Tab-separated table of N, CA and C in Angstrom:
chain	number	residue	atom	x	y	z
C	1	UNK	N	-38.075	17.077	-47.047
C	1	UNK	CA	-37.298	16.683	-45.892
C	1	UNK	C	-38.208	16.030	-44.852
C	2	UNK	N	-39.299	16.777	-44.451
C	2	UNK	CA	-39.884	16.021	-43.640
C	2	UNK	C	-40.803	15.088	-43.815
C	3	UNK	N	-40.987	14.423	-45.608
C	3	UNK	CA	-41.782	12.949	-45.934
C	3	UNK	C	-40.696	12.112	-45.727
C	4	UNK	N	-39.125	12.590	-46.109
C	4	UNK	CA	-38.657	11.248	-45.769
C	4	UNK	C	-38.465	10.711	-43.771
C	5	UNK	N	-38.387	12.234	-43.210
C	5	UNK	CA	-38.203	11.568	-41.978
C	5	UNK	C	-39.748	10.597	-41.638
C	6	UNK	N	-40.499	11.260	-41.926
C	6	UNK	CA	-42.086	10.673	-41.701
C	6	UNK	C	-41.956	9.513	-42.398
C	7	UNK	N	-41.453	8.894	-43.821
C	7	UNK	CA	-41.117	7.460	-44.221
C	7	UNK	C	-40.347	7.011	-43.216
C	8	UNK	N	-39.584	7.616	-42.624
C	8	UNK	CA	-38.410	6.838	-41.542
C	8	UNK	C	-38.802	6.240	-40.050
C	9	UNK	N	-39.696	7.282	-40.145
C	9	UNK	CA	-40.323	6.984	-38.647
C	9	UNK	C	-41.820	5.786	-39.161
C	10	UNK	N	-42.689	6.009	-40.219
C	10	UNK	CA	-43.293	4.900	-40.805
C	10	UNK	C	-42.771	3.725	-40.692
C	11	UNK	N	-41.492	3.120	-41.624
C	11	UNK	CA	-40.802	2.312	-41.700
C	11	UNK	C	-40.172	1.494	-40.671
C	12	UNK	N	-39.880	2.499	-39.398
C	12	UNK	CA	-39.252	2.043	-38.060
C	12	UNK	C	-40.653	1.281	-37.435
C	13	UNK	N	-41.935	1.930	-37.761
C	13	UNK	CA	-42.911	1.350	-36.872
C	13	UNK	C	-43.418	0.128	-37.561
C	14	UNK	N	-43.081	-0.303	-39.001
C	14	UNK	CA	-43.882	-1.346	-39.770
C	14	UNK	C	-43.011	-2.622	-39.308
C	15	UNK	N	-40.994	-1.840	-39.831
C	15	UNK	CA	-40.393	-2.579	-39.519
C	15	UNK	C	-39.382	-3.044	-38.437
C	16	UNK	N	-38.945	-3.117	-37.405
C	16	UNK	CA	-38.322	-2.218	-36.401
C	16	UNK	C	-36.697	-2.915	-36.512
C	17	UNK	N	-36.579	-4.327	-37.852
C	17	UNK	CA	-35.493	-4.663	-38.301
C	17	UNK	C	-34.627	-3.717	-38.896
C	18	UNK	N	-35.170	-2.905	-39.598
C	18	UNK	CA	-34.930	-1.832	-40.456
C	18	UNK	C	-34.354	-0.491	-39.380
C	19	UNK	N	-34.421	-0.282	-38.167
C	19	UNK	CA	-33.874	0.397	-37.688
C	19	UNK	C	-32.745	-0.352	-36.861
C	20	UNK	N	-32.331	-1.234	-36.810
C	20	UNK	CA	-31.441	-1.564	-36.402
C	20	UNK	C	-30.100	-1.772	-37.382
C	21	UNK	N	-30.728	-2.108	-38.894
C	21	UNK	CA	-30.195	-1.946	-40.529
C	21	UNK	C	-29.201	-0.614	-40.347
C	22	UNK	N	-29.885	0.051	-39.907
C	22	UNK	CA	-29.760	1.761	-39.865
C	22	UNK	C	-28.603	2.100	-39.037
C	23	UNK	N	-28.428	1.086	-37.911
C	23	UNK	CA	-27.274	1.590	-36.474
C	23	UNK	C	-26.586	0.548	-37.145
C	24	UNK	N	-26.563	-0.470	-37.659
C	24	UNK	CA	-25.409	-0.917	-38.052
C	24	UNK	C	-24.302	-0.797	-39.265
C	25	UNK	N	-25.258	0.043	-39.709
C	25	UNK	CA	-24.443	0.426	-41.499
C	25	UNK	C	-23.116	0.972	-41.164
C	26	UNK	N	-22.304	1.330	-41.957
C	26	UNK	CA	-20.645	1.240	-41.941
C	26	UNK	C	-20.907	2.610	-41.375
C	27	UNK	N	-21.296	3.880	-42.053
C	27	UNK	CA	-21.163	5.279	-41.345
C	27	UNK	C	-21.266	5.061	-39.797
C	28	UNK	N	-22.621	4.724	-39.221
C	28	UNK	CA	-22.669	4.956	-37.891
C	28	UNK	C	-21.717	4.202	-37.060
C	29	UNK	N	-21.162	2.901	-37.515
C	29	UNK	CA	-20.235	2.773	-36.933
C	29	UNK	C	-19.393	3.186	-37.137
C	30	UNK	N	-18.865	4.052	-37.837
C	30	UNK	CA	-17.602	4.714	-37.848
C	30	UNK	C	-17.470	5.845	-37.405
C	31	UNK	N	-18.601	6.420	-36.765
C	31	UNK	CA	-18.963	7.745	-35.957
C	31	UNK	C	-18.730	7.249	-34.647
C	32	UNK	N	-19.052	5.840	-34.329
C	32	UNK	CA	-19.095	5.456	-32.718
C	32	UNK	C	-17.756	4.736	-32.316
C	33	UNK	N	-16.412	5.173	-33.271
C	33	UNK	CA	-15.383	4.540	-33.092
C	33	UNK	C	-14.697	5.166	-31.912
C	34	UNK	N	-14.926	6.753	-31.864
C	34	UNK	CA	-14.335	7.380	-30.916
C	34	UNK	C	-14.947	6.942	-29.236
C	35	UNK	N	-16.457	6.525	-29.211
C	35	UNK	CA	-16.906	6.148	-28.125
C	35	UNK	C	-16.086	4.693	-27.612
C	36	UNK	N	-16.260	3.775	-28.864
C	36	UNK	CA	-15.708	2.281	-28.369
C	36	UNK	C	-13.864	2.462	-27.658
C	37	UNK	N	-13.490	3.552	-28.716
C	37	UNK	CA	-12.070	3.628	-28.056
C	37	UNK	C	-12.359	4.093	-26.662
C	38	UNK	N	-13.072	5.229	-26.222
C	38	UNK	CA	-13.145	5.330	-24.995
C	38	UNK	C	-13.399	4.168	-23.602
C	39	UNK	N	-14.522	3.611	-24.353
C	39	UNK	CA	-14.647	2.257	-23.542
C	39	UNK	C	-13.740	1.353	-23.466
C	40	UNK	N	-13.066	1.359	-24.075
C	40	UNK	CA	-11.880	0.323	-24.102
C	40	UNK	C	-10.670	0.548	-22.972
C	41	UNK	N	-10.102	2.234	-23.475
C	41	UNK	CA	-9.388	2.744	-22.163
C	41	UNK	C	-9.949	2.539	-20.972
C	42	UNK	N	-11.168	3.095	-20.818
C	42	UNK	CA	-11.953	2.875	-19.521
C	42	UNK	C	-11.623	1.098	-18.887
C	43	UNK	N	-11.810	0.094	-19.996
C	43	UNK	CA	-11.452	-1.042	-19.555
C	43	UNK	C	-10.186	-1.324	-18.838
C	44	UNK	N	-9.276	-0.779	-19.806
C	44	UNK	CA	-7.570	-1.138	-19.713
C	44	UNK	C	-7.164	-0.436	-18.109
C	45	UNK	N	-7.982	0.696	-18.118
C	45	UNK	CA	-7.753	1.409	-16.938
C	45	UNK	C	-8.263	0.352	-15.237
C	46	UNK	N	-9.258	-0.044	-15.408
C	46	UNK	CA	-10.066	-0.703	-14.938
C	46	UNK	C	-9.079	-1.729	-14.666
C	47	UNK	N	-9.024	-2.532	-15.217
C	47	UNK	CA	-7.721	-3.907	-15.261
C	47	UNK	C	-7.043	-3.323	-14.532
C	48	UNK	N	-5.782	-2.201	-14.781
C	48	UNK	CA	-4.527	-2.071	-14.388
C	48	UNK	C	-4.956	-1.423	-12.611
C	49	UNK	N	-6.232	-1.172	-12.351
C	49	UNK	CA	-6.039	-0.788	-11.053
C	49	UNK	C	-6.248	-1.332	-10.394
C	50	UNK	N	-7.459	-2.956	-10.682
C	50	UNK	CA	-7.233	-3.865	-10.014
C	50	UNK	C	-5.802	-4.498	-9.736
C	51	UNK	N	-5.018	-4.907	-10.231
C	51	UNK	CA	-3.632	-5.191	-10.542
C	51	UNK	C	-3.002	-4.173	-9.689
C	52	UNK	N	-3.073	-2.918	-9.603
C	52	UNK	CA	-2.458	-2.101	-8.200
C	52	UNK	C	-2.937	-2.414	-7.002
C	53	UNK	N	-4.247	-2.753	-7.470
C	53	UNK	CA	-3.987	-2.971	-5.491
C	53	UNK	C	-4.155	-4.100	-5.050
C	54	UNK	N	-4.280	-4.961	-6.262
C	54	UNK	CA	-3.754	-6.575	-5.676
C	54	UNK	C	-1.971	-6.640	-5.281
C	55	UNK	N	-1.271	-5.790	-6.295
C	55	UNK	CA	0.432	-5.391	-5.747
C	55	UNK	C	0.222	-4.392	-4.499
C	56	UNK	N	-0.186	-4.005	-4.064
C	56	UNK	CA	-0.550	-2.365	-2.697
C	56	UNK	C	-0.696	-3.641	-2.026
C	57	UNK	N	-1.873	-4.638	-1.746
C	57	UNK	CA	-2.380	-5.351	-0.836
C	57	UNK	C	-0.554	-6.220	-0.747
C	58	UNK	N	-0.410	-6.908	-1.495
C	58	UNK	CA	0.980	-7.806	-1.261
C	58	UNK	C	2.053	-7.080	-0.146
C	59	UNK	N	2.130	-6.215	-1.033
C	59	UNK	CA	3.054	-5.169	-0.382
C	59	UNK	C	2.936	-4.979	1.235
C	60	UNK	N	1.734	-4.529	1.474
C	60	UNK	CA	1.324	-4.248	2.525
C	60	UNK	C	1.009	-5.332	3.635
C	61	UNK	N	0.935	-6.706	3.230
C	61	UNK	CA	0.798	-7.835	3.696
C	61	UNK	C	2.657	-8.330	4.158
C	62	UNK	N	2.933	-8.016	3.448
C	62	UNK	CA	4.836	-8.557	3.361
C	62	UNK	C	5.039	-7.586	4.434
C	63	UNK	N	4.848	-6.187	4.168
C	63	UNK	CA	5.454	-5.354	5.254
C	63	UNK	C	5.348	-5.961	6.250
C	64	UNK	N	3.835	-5.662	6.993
C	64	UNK	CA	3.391	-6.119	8.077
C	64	UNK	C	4.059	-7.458	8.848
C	65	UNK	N	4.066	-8.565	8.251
C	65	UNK	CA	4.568	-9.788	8.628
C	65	UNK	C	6.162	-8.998	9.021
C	66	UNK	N	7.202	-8.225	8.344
C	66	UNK	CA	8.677	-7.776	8.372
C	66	UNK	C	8.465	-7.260	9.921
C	67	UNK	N	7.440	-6.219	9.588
C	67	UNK	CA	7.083	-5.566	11.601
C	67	UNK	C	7.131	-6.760	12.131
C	68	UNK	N	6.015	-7.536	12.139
C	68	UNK	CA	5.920	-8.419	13.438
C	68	UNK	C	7.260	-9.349	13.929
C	69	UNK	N	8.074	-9.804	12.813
C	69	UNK	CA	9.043	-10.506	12.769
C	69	UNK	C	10.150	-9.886	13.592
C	70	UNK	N	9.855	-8.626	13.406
C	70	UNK	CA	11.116	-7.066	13.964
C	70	UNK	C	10.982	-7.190	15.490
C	71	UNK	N	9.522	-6.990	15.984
C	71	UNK	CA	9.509	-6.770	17.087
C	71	UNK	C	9.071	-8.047	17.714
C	72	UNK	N	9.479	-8.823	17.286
C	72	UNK	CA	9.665	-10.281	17.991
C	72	UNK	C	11.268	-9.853	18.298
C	73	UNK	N	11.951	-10.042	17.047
C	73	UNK	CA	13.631	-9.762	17.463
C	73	UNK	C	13.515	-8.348	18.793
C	74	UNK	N	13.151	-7.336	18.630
C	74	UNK	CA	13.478	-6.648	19.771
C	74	UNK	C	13.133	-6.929	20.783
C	75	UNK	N	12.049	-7.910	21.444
C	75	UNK	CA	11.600	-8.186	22.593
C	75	UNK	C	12.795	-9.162	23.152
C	76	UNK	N	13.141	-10.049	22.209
C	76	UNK	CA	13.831	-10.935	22.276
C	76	UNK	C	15.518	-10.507	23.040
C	77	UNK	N	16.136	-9.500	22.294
C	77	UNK	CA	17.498	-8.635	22.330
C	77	UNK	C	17.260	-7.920	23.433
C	78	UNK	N	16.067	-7.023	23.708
C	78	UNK	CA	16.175	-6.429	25.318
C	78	UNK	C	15.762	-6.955	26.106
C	79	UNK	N	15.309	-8.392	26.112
C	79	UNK	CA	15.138	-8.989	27.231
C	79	UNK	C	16.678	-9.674	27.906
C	80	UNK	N	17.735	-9.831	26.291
C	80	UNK	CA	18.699	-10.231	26.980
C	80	UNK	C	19.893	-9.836	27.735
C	81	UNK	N	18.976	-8.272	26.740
C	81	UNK	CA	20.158	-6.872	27.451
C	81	UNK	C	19.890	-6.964	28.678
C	82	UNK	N	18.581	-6.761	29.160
C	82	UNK	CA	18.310	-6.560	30.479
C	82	UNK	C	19.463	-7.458	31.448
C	83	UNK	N	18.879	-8.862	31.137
C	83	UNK	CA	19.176	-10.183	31.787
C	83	UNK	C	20.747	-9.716	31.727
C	84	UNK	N	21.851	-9.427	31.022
C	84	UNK	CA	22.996	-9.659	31.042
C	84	UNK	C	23.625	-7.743	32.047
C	85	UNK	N	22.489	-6.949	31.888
C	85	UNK	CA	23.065	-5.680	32.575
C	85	UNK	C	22.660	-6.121	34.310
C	86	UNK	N	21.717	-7.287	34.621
C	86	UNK	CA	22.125	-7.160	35.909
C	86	UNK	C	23.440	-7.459	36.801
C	87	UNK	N	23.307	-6.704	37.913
C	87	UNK	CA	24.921	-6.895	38.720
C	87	UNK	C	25.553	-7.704	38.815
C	88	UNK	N	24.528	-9.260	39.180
C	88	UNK	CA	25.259	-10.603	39.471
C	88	UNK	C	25.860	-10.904	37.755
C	89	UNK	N	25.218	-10.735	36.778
C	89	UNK	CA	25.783	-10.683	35.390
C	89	UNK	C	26.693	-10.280	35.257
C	90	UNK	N	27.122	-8.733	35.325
C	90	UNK	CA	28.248	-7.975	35.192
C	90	UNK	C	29.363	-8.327	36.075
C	91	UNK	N	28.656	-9.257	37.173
C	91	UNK	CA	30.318	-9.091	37.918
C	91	UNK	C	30.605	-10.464	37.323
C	92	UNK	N	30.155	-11.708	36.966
C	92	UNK	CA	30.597	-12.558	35.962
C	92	UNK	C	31.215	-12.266	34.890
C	93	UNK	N	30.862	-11.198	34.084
C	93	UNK	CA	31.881	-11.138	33.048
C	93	UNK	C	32.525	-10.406	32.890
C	94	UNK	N	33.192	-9.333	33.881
C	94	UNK	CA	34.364	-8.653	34.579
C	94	UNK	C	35.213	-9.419	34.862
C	95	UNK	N	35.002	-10.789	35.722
C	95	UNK	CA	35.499	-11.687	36.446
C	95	UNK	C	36.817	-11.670	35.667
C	96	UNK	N	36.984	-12.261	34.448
C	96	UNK	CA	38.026	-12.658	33.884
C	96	UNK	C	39.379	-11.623	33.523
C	97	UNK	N	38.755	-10.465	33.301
C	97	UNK	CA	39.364	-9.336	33.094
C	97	UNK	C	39.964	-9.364	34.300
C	98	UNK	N	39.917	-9.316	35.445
C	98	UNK	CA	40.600	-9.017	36.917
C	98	UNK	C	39.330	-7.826	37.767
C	99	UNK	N	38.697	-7.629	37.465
C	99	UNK	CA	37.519	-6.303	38.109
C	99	UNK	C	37.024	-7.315	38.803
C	100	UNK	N	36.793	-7.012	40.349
C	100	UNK	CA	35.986	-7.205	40.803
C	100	UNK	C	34.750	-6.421	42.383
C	101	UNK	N	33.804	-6.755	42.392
C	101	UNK	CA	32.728	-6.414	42.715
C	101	UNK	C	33.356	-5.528	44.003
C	102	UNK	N	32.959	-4.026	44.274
C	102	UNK	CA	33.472	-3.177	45.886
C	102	UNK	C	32.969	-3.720	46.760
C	103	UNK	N	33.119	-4.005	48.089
C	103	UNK	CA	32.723	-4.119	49.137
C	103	UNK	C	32.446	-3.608	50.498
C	104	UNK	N	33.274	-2.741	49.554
C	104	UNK	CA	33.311	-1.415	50.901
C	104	UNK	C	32.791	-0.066	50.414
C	105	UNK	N	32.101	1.069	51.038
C	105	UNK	CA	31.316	2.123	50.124
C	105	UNK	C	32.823	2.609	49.482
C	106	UNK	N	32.158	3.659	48.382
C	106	UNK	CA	33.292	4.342	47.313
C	106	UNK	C	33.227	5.375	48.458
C	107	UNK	N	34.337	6.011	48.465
C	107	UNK	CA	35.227	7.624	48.649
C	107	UNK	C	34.475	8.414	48.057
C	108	UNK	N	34.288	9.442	48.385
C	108	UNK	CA	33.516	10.630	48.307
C	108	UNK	C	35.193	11.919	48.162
C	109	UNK	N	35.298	12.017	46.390
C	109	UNK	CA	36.363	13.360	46.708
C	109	UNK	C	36.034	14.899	46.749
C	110	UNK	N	36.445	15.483	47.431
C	110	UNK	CA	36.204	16.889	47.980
C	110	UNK	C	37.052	18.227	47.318
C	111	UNK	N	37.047	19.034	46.062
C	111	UNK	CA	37.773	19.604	45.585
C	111	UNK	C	37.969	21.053	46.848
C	112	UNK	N	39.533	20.984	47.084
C	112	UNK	CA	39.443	22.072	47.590
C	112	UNK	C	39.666	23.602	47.444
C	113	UNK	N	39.083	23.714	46.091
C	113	UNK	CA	38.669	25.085	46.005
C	113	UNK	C	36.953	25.282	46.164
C	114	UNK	N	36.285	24.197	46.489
C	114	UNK	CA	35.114	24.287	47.144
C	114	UNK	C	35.054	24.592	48.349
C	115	UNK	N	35.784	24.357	49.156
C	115	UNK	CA	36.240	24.312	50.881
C	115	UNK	C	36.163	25.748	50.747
C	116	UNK	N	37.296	25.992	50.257
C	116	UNK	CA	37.645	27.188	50.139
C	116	UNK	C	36.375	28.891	50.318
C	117	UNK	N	35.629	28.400	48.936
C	117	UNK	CA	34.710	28.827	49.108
C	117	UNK	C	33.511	29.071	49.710
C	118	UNK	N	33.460	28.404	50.557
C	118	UNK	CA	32.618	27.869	51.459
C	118	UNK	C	32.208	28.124	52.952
């Protein structure tokens, strides 16, 4: 047993073609099939997560632009709420209905079972 490893290790140093003879013969590659499959998943895996977060980044790019677009519209809508809840506004578009603006202070009513109590 140990002249042929000592031929093997001889042989590797005369020839060092001959050990490469050796890693390529059909057995050893068929021992290193389970490694290459691993590397391979490792690849496929690799791929598909670039590919997530090039879709995550999209995603997240689209959102963002939807916000900004949003709160453009809301600046836009309560600025006109504002503009249309002031008084001189409101009494314009009462106008037509028949309402119009007091001029004299409101009445103050007095329940009199408060009096009463009192």
């Amino acid at each position: 047993m140990q002249e042929q490893e000592n031929t093997k290790e001889r042989d590797l140093k005369i020839n060092p073609i001959a050990g490469w003879k050796r890693l390529l013969n059909y057995q050893s590659i068929v021992k290193q099939i389970p490694f290459f499959l691993f590397l391979a998943l490792l690849a496929i895996i690799y791929i598909y997560n670039g590919h997530y977060a090039d879709k995550t980044i999209r995603s997240i790019n689209e959102t963002a632009k939807e916000v900004k677009e949003l709160k453009y519209e809301f600046k836009t809508v309560k600025s006109e709420v504002m503009f249309r809840s002031k008084q001189s506004e409101l009494a314009k578009a009462v106008e037509p209905v028949g309402l119009k603006e007091l001029t004299i202070a409101p009445v103050v009513l007095k329940d009199s079972i408060e009096k009463a109590s009192q």
